[in-house]
PDB file of C-alpha atoms in Angstrom:
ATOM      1  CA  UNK A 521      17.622 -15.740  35.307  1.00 73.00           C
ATOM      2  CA  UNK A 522      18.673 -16.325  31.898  1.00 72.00           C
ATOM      3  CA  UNK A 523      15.038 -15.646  30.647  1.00 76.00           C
ATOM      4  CA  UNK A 524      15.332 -12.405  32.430  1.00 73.00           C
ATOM      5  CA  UNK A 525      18.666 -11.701  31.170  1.00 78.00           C
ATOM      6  CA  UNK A 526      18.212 -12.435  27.614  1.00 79.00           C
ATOM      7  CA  UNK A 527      16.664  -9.135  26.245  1.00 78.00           C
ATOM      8  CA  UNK A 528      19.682  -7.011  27.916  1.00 81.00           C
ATOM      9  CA  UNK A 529      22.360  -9.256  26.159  1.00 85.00           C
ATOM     10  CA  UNK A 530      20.648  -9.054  23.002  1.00 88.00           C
ATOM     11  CA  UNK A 531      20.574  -5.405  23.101  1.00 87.00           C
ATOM     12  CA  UNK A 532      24.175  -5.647  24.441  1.00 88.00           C
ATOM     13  CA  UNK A 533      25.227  -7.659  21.433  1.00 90.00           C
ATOM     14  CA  UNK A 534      23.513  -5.409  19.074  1.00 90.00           C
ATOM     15  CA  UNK A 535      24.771  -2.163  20.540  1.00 88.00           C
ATOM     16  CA  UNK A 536      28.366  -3.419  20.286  1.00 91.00           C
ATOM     17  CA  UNK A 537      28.042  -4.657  17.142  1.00 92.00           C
ATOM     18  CA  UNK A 538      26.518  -0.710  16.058  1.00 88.00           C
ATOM     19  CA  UNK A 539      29.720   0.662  17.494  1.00 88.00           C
ATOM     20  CA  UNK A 540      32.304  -1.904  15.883  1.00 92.00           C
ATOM     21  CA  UNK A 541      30.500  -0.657  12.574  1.00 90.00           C
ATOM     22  CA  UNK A 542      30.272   2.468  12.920  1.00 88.00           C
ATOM     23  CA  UNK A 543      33.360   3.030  14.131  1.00 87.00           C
ATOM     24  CA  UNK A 544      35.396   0.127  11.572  1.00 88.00           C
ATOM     25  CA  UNK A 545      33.240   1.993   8.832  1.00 88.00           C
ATOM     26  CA  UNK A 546      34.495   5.537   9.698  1.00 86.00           C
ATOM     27  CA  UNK A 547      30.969   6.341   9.230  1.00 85.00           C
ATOM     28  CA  UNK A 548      30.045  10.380   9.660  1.00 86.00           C
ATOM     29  CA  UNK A 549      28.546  11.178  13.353  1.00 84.00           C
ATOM     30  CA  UNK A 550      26.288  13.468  11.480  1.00 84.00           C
ATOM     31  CA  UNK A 551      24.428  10.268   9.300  1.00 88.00           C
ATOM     32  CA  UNK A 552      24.613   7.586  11.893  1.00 87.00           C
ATOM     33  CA  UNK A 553      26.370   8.220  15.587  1.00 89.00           C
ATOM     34  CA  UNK A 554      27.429   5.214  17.680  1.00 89.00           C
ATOM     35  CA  UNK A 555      25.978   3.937  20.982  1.00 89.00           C
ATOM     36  CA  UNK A 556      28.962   5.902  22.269  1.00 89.00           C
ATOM     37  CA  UNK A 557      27.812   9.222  20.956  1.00 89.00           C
ATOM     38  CA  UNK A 558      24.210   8.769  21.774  1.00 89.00           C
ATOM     39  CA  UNK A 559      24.660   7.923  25.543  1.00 90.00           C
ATOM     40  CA  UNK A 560      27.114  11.579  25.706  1.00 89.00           C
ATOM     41  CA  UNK A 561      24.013  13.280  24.389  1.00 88.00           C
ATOM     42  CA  UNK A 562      21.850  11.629  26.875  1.00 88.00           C
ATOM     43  CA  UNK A 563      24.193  12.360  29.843  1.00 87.00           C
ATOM     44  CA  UNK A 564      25.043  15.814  28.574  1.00 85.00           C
ATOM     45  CA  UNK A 565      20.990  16.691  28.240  1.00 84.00           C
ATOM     46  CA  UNK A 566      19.024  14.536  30.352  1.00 86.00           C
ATOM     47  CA  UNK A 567      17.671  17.288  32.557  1.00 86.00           C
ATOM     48  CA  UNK A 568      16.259  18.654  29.318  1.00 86.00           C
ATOM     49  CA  UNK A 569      14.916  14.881  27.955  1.00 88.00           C
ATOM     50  CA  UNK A 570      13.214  14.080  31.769  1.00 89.00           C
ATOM     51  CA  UNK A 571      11.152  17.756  31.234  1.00 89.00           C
ATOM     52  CA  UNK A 572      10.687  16.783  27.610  1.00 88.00           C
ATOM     53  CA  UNK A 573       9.532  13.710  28.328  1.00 89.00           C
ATOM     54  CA  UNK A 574       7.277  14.915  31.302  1.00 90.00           C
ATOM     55  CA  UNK A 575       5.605  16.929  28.857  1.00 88.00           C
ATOM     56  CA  UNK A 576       5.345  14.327  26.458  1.00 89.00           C
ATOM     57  CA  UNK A 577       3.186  11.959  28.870  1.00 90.00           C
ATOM     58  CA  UNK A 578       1.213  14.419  30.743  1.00 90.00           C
ATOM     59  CA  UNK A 579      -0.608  15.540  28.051  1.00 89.00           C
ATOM     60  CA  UNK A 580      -0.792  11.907  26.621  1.00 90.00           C
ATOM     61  CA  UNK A 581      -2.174  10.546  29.960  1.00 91.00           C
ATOM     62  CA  UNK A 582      -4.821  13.570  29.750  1.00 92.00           C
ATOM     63  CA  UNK A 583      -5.816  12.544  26.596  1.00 91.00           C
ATOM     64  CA  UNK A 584      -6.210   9.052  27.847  1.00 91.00           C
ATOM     65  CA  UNK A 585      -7.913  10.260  30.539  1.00 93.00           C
ATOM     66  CA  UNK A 586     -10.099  12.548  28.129  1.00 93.00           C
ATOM     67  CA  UNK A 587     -11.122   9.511  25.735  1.00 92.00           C
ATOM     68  CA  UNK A 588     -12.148   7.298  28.657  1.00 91.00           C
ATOM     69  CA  UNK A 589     -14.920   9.450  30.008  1.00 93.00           C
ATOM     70  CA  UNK A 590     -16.179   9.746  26.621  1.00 92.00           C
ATOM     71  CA  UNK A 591     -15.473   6.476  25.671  1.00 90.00           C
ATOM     72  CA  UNK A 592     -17.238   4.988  28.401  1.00 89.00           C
ATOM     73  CA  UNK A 593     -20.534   7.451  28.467  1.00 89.00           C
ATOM     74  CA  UNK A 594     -21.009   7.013  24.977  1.00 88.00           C
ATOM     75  CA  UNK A 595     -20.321   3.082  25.333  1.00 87.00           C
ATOM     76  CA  UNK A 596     -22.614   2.928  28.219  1.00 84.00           C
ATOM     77  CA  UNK A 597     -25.785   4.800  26.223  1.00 84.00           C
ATOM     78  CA  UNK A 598     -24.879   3.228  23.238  1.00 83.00           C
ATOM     79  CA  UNK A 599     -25.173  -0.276  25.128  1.00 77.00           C
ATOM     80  CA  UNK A 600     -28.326   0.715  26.062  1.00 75.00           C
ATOM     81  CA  UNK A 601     -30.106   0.515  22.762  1.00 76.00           C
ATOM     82  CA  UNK A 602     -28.794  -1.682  19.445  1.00 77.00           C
ATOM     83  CA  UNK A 603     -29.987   1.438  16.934  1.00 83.00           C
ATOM     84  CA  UNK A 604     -28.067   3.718  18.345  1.00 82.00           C
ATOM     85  CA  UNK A 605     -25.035   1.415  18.442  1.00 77.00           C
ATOM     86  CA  UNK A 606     -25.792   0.860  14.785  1.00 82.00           C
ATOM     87  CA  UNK A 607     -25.658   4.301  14.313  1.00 83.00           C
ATOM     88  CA  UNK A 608     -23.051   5.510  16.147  1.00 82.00           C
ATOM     89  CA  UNK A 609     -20.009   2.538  15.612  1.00 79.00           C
ATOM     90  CA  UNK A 610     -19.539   3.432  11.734  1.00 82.00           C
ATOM     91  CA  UNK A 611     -18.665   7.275  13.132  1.00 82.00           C
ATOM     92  CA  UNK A 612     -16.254   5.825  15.472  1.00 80.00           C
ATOM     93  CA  UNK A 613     -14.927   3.375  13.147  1.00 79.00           C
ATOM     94  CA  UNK A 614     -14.268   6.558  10.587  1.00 81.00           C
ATOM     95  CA  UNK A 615     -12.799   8.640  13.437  1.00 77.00           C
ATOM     96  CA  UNK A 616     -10.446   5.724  14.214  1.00 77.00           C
ATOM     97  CA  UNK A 617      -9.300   5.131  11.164  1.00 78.00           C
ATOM     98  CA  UNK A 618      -8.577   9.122   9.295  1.00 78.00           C
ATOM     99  CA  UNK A 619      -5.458   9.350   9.780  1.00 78.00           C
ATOM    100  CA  UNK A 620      -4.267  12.231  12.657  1.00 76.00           C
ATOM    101  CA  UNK A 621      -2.562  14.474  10.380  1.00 77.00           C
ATOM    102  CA  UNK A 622      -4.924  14.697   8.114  1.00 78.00           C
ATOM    103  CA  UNK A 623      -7.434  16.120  10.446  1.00 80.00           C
ATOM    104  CA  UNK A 624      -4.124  17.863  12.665  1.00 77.00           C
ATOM    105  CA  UNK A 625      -4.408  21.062  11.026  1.00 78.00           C
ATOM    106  CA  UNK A 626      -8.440  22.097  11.434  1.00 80.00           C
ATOM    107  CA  UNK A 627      -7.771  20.744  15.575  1.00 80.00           C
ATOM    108  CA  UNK A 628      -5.020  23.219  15.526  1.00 78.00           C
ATOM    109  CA  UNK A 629      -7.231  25.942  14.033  1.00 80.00           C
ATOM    110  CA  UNK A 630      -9.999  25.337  16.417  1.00 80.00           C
ATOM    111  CA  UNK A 631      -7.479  24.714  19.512  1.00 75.00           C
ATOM    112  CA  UNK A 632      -5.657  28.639  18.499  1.00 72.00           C
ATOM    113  CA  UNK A 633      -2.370  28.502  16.999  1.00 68.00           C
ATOM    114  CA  UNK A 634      -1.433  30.066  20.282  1.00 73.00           C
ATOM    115  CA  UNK A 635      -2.369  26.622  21.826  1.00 75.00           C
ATOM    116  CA  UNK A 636      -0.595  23.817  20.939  1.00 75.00           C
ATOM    117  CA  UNK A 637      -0.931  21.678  24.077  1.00 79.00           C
ATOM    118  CA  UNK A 638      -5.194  21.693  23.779  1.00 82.00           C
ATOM    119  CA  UNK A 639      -4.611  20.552  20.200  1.00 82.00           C
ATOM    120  CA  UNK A 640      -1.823  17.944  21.372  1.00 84.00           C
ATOM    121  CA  UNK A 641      -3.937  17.153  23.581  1.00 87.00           C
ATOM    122  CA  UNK A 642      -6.948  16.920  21.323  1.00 87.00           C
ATOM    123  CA  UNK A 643      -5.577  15.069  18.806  1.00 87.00           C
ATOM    124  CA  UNK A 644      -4.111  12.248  21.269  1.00 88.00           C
ATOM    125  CA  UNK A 645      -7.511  11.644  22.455  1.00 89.00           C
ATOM    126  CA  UNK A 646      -9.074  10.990  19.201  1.00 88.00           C
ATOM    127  CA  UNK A 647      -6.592   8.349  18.100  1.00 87.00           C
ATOM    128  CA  UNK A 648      -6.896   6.911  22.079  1.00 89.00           C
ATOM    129  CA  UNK A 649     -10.858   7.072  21.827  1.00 90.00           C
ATOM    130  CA  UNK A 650     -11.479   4.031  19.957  1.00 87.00           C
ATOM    131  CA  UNK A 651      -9.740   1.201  21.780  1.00 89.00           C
ATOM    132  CA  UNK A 652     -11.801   2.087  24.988  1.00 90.00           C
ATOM    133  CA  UNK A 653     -15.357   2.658  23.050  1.00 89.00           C
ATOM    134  CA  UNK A 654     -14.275  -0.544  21.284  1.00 86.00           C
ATOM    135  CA  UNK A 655     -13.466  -2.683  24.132  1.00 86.00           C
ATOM    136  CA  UNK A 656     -16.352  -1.277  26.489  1.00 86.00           C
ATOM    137  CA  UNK A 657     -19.128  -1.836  23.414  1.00 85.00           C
ATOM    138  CA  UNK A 658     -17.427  -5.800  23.499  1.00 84.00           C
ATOM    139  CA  UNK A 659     -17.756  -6.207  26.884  1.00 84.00           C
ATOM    140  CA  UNK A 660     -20.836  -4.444  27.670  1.00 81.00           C
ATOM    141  CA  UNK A 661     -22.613  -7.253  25.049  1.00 80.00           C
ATOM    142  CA  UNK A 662     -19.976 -10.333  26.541  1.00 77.00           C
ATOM    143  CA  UNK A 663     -22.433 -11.335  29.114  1.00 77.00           C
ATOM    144  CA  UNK A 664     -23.192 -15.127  29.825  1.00 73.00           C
ATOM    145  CA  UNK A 665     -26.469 -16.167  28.182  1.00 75.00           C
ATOM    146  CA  UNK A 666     -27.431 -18.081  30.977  1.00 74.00           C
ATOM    147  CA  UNK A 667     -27.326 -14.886  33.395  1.00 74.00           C
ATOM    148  CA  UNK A 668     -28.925 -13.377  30.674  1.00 72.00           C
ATOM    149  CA  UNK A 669     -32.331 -15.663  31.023  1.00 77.00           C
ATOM    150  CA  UNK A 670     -31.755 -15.269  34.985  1.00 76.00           C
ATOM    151  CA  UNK A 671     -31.886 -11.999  34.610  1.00 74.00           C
ATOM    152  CA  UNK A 672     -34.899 -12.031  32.729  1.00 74.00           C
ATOM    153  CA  UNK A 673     -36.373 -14.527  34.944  1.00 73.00           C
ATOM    154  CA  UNK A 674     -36.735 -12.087  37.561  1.00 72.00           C
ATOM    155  CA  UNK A 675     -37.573  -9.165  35.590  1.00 74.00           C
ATOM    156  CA  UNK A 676     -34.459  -6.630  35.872  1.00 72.00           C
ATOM    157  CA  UNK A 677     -34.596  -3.369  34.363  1.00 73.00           C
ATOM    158  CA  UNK A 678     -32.679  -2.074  31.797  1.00 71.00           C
ATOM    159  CA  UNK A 679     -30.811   0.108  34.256  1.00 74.00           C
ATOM    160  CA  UNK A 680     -30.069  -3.524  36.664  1.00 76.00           C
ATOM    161  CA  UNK A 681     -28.946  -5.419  33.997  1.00 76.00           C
ATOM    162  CA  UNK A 682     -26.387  -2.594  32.951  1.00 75.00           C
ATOM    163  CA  UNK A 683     -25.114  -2.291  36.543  1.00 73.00           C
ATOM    164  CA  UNK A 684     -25.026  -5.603  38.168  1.00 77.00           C
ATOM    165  CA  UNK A 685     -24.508  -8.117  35.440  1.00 78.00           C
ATOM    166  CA  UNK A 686     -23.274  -5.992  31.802  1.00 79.00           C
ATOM    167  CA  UNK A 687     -20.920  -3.833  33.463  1.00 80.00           C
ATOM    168  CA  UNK A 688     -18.674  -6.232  35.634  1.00 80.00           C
ATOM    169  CA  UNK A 689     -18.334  -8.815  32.556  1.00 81.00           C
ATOM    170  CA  UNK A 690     -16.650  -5.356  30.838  1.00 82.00           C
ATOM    171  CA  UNK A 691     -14.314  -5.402  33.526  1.00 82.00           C
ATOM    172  CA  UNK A 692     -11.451  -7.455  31.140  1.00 85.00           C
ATOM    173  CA  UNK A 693     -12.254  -5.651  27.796  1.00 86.00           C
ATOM    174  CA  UNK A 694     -12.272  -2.368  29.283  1.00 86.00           C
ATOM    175  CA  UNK A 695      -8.801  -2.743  30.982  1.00 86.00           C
ATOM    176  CA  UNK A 696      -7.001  -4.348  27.601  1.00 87.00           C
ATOM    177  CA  UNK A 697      -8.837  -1.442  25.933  1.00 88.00           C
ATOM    178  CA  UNK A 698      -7.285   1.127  27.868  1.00 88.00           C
ATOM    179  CA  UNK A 699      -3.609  -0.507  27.716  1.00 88.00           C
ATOM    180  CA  UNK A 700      -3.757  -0.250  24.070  1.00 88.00           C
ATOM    181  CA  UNK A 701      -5.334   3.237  24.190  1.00 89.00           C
ATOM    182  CA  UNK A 702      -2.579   4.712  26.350  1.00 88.00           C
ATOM    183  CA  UNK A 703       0.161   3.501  23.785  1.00 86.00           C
ATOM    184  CA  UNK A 704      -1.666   4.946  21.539  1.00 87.00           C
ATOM    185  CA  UNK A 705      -1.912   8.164  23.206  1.00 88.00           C
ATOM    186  CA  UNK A 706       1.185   8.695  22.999  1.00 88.00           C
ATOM    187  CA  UNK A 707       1.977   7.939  19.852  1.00 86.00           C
ATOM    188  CA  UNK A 708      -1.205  10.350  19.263  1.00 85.00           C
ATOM    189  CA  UNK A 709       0.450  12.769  21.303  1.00 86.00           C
ATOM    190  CA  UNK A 710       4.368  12.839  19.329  1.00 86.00           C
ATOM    191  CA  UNK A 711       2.780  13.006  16.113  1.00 84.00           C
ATOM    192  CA  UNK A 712       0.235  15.744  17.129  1.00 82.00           C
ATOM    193  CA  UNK A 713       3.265  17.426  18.210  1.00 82.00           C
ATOM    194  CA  UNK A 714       5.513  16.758  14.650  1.00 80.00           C
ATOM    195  CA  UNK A 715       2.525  18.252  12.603  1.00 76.00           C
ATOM    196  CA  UNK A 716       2.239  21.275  15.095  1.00 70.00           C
ATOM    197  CA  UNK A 717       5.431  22.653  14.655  1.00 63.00           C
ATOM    198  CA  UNK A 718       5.541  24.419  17.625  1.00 55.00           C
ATOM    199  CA  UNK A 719       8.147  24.840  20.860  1.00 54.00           C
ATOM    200  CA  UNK A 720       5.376  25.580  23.084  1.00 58.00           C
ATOM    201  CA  UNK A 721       4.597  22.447  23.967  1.00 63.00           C
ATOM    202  CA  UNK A 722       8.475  21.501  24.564  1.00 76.00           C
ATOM    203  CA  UNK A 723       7.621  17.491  24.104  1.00 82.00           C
ATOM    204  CA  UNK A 724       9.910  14.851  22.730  1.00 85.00           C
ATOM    205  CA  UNK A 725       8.954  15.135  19.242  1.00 85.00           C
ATOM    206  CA  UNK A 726      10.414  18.787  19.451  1.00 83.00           C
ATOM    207  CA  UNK A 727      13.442  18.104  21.058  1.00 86.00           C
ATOM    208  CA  UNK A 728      13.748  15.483  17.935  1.00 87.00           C
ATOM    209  CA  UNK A 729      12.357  18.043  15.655  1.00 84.00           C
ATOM    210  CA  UNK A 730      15.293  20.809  16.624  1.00 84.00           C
ATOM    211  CA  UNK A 731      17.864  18.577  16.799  1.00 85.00           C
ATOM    212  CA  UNK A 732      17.181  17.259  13.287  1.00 84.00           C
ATOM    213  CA  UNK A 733      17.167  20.989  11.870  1.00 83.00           C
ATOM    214  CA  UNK A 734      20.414  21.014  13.353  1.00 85.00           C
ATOM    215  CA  UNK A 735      21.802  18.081  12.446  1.00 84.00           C
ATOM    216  CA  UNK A 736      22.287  17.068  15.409  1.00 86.00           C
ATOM    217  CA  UNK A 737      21.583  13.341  14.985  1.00 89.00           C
ATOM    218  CA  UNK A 738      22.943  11.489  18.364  1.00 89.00           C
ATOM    219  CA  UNK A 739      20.522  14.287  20.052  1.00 89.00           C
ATOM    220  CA  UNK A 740      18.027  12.980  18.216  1.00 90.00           C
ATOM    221  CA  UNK A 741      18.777   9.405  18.979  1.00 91.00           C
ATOM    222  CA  UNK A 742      18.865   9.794  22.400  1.00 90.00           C
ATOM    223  CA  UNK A 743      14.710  11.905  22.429  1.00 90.00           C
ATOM    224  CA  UNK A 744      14.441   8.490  20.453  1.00 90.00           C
ATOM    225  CA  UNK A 745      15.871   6.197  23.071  1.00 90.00           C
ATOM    226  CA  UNK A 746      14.078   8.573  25.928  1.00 91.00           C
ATOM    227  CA  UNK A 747      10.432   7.747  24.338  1.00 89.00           C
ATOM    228  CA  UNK A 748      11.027   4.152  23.904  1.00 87.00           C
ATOM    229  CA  UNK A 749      11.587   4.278  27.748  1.00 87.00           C
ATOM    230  CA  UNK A 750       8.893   6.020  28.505  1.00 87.00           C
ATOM    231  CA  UNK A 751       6.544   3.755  26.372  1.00 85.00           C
ATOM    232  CA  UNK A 752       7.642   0.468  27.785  1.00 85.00           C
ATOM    233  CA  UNK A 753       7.425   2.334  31.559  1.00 87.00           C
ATOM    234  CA  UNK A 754       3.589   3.322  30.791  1.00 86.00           C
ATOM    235  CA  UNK A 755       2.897  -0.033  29.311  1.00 83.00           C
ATOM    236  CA  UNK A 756       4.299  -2.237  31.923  1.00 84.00           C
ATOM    237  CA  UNK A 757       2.488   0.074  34.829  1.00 86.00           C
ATOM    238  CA  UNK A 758      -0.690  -0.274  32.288  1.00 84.00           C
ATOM    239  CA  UNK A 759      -0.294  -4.263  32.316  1.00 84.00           C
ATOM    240  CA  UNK A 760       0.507  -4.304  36.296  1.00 84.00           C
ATOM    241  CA  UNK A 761      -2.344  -2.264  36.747  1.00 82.00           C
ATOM    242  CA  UNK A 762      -4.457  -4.816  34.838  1.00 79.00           C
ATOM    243  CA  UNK A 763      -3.034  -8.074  36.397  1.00 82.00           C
ATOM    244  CA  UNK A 764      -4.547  -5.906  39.598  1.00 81.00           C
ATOM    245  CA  UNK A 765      -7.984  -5.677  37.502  1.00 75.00           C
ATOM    246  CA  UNK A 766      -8.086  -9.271  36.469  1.00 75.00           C
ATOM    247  CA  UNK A 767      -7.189 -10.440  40.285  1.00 77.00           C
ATOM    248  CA  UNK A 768     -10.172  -8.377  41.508  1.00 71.00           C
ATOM    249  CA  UNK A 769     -12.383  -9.580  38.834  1.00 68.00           C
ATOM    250  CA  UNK A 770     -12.266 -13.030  38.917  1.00 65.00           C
ATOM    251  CA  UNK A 771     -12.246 -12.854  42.811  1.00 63.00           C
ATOM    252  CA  UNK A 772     -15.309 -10.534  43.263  1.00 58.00           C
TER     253      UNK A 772
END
C-alpha cells in the first residue's frame, strides 16, 4: 500500500506546497495560477477538454495505426534481403530524426490548408514510424542461431523461415516498439497541431494555443494536466496490452 500510495502523496505534497506559494507570494493568476485555479478551469470546461482530448488521441491512435502497417510491410520485405535493409535504414534513420516542424509546413501544403486533421495525422505517423520499423527490423534478425542451422537443416524457404521461426521471435520487439511509438504519436500529433495553427482540428494543443492568446493561463494548465492524463492512460493500456503479448509469447 504505501508503494502504491507514494506517487499521490508526492504530488499531494507538491501541489500544496504550489498553492502555499503562490498564494504567500501574491503571485498574478495571469503568470502562474494555483492548483486551486487550475482544477476551477478543469471543472468549469471539462466537457470541452474530454472532446479536445478525444480529438487529440483519435487521430494519434490513427497515426499509430498508419505507421504500423507500413512499418511492418516495409520491415517484413526489408527482412527479406540485407541490401535492401542497407539501403533503406539510413532513409528511415533521416526521417526519424528531421525534426517535425521542419518538414510540418510542406505536409500541410500537400494535406490542403483546408485539412488539418490528414496533416495531423500525417505528421504523427512519421515521428511514430520509426520505433515500429526499428523494433520489427531487431526482431525479425533476433532469431536463435541454433534454430537457425535447424532450419537450414531441413531446407526452409525464405518465405518458412519468415513465418514460423523470424516472425514469432519479433513478437517482444514489436510490442515495446509500438508502446514507444504510440507516445510518440501523440506527442507527434500536439505538435503537428501547434505548427498548424488551425481550430479545425479542435485538439489539446488548440485549446492550449487559445487560451494562451488569451491569457488565460489556469485554462491552459488544465489542457496541460488533461494530456498528461491521457498519456499515462494510453501508456499503461499500451504496457497491459504487452504483459498480454509477453504471456502469449513465452507460452505459445
Amino acid at each position: 500500500m504505501a508503494r502504491a500510495l507514494a506517487p499521490f502523496v508526492l504530488i499531494a505534497l507538491l501541489m500544496a506546497a504550489w498553492e502555499v506559494a503562490c498564494r504567500a507570494l501574491a503571485v498574478p493568476v495571469y503568470f502562474l495560477p494555483p492548483p486551486s485555479a487550475v482544477a476551477q478551469a478543469l471543472a468549469g470546461d471539462w466537457a470541452g477538454l474530454l472532446r479536445s482530448a478525444w480529438n487529440t488521441l483519435s487521430m494519434a491512435l490513427v497515426a499509430l495505426l498508419v505507421a504500423s502497417l507500413l512499418a511492418q510491410a516495409l520491415a517484413l520485405v526489408v527482412a527479406l534481403s540485407p541490401i535492401l535493409e542497407r539501403a533503406v535504414r539510413p532513409l528511415a534513420v533521416v526521417l526519424q530524426v528531421t525534426p517535425v516542424v521542419a518538414i510540418a509546413p510542406l505536409v500541410l501544403i500537400w494535406a490542403g490548408l483546408d485539412h488539418a486533421g490528414r496533416a495531423i495525422v500525417g505528421l504523427a505517423a512519421v515521428v511514430a514510424f520509426f520505433p515500429i520499423f526499428s523494433g520489427a527490423v531487431t526482431g525479425l534478425k533476433a532469431t536463435d542461431p541454433d534454430l537457425e542451422r535447424l532450419f537450414d537443416l531441413y531446407g526452409a524457404s525464405p518465405l518458412q523461415r519468415l513465418v514460423r521461426l523470424r516472425l514469432p521471435s519479433a513478437v517482444p520487439y514489436l510490442l515495446e516498439g509500438h508502446k514507444v511509438a504510440a507516445g510518440l504519436a501523440v506527442i507527434g500529433a500536439v505538435v503537428a497541431e501547434f505548427v498548424a495553427g488551425s481550430g479545425g482540428a479542435q485538439g489539446l494543443a488548440w485549446r492550449i494555443l487559445e487560451a494562451g492568446n488569451r491569457l488565460q493561463t489556469a485554462k491552459m494548465f488544465a489542457a496541460l494536466v488533461v494530456l498528461g492524463l491521457l498519456g499515462a492512460l494510453l501508456h499503461a493500456v499500451l504496457e497491459a496490452a504487452e504483459r498480454v503479448g509477453l504471456r502469449w509469447w513465452r507460452g505459445r
